[in-house]
Amino acid sequence: MQKVLGIVKRRYLPDETVSGEQVLDLYKTNIGFEVEVKGKIIKFEQKQNEENVKIYRDDKVYLLFDLDVSKKPIGIKAVK
């Protein structure tokens, strides 16, 4: 497991569909982040939980990677 420090530049609710129809923002279950790491923007989306809904723009975060599985992040954690 590898941690990479970054800064959240944008947070958003990604598009979701159920039975071919768009889900209203109020009912969306995923959250997305655009995180700047060493001058590059990395997009990351996951299910909303108690920790990631408290992450806002300009917060410092760790993106968690499991390089044995994928080059894409597998988690996000706020830096305290």
mmCIF file of C-alpha atoms in Angstrom, residues 5-72:
data_model
loop_
_atom_site.group_PDB
_atom_site.id
_atom_site.type_symbol
_atom_site.label_atom_id
_atom_site.label_comp_id
_atom_site.label_asym_id
_atom_site.label_seq_id
_atom_site.Cartn_x
_atom_site.Cartn_y
_atom_site.Cartn_z
ATOM 1 C CA LEU A 5 -0.050 13.440 -0.576
ATOM 2 C CA GLY A 6 -2.243 15.769 -2.624
ATOM 3 C CA ILE A 7 -4.647 18.717 -2.444
ATOM 4 C CA VAL A 8 -8.330 18.497 -3.400
ATOM 5 C CA LYS A 9 -9.054 20.917 -6.246
ATOM 6 C CA ARG A 10 -12.673 19.911 -6.847
ATOM 7 C CA ARG A 11 -15.279 17.633 -5.370
ATOM 8 C CA TYR A 12 -18.395 16.569 -7.242
ATOM 9 C CA LEU A 13 -21.257 14.099 -7.486
ATOM 10 C CA PRO A 14 -20.610 11.852 -10.507
ATOM 11 C CA ASP A 15 -23.426 10.882 -12.868
ATOM 12 C CA GLU A 16 -25.391 7.834 -11.773
ATOM 13 C CA THR A 17 -28.150 5.924 -13.510
ATOM 14 C CA VAL A 18 -30.689 3.404 -12.254
ATOM 15 C CA SER A 19 -32.684 1.400 -14.790
ATOM 16 C CA GLY A 20 -31.379 3.716 -17.509
ATOM 17 C CA GLU A 21 -32.554 6.933 -15.834
ATOM 18 C CA GLN A 22 -30.429 9.667 -14.263
ATOM 19 C CA VAL A 23 -30.452 9.786 -10.448
ATOM 20 C CA LEU A 24 -31.226 13.150 -8.829
ATOM 21 C CA ASP A 25 -28.336 14.704 -6.848
ATOM 22 C CA LEU A 26 -30.255 14.187 -3.611
ATOM 23 C CA TYR A 27 -30.183 10.405 -4.089
ATOM 24 C CA LYS A 28 -26.665 9.896 -5.459
ATOM 25 C CA THR A 29 -24.471 7.500 -3.509
ATOM 26 C CA ASN A 30 -21.042 8.234 -5.030
ATOM 27 C CA ILE A 31 -18.667 11.159 -4.552
ATOM 28 C CA GLY A 32 -15.799 12.255 -6.772
ATOM 29 C CA PHE A 33 -12.608 14.210 -6.197
ATOM 30 C CA GLU A 34 -10.046 15.865 -8.433
ATOM 31 C CA VAL A 35 -6.781 15.808 -6.491
ATOM 32 C CA GLU A 36 -3.604 17.620 -7.506
ATOM 33 C CA VAL A 37 -0.487 15.501 -6.969
ATOM 34 C CA LYS A 38 2.871 16.854 -8.110
ATOM 35 C CA GLY A 39 1.219 19.178 -10.622
ATOM 36 C CA LYS A 40 -1.078 16.509 -12.124
ATOM 37 C CA ILE A 41 -4.815 16.079 -11.542
ATOM 38 C CA ILE A 42 -5.994 12.618 -10.505
ATOM 39 C CA LYS A 43 -9.730 11.858 -10.566
ATOM 40 C CA PHE A 44 -11.066 9.501 -7.912
ATOM 41 C CA GLU A 45 -14.641 8.312 -7.294
ATOM 42 C CA GLN A 46 -16.065 6.055 -4.587
ATOM 43 C CA LYS A 47 -19.176 5.404 -2.511
ATOM 44 C CA GLN A 48 -19.955 8.125 0.008
ATOM 45 C CA ASN A 49 -19.112 7.333 3.626
ATOM 46 C CA GLU A 50 -18.758 9.247 6.905
ATOM 47 C CA GLU A 51 -15.107 10.122 6.239
ATOM 48 C CA ASN A 52 -15.064 11.150 2.585
ATOM 49 C CA VAL A 53 -18.107 13.462 2.778
ATOM 50 C CA LYS A 54 -16.102 15.640 5.201
ATOM 51 C CA ILE A 55 -13.344 16.258 2.622
ATOM 52 C CA TYR A 56 -13.592 19.641 0.917
ATOM 53 C CA ARG A 57 -11.771 21.715 -1.713
ATOM 54 C CA ASP A 58 -8.233 22.757 -0.689
ATOM 55 C CA ASP A 59 -8.012 19.988 1.963
ATOM 56 C CA LYS A 60 -4.792 17.973 2.094
ATOM 57 C CA VAL A 61 -5.441 14.281 1.515
ATOM 58 C CA TYR A 62 -3.642 11.004 1.025
ATOM 59 C CA LEU A 63 -4.590 8.990 -2.039
ATOM 60 C CA LEU A 64 -4.109 5.302 -1.290
ATOM 61 C CA PHE A 65 -2.745 3.004 -3.994
ATOM 62 C CA ASP A 66 -2.278 -0.762 -4.196
ATOM 63 C CA LEU A 67 0.175 -0.925 -7.091
ATOM 64 C CA ASP A 68 -0.021 -4.737 -7.196
ATOM 65 C CA VAL A 69 -3.659 -4.435 -8.301
ATOM 66 C CA SER A 70 -3.947 -1.156 -10.237
ATOM 67 C CA LYS A 71 -2.334 2.205 -10.921
ATOM 68 C CA LYS A 72 -5.608 3.905 -9.943
#
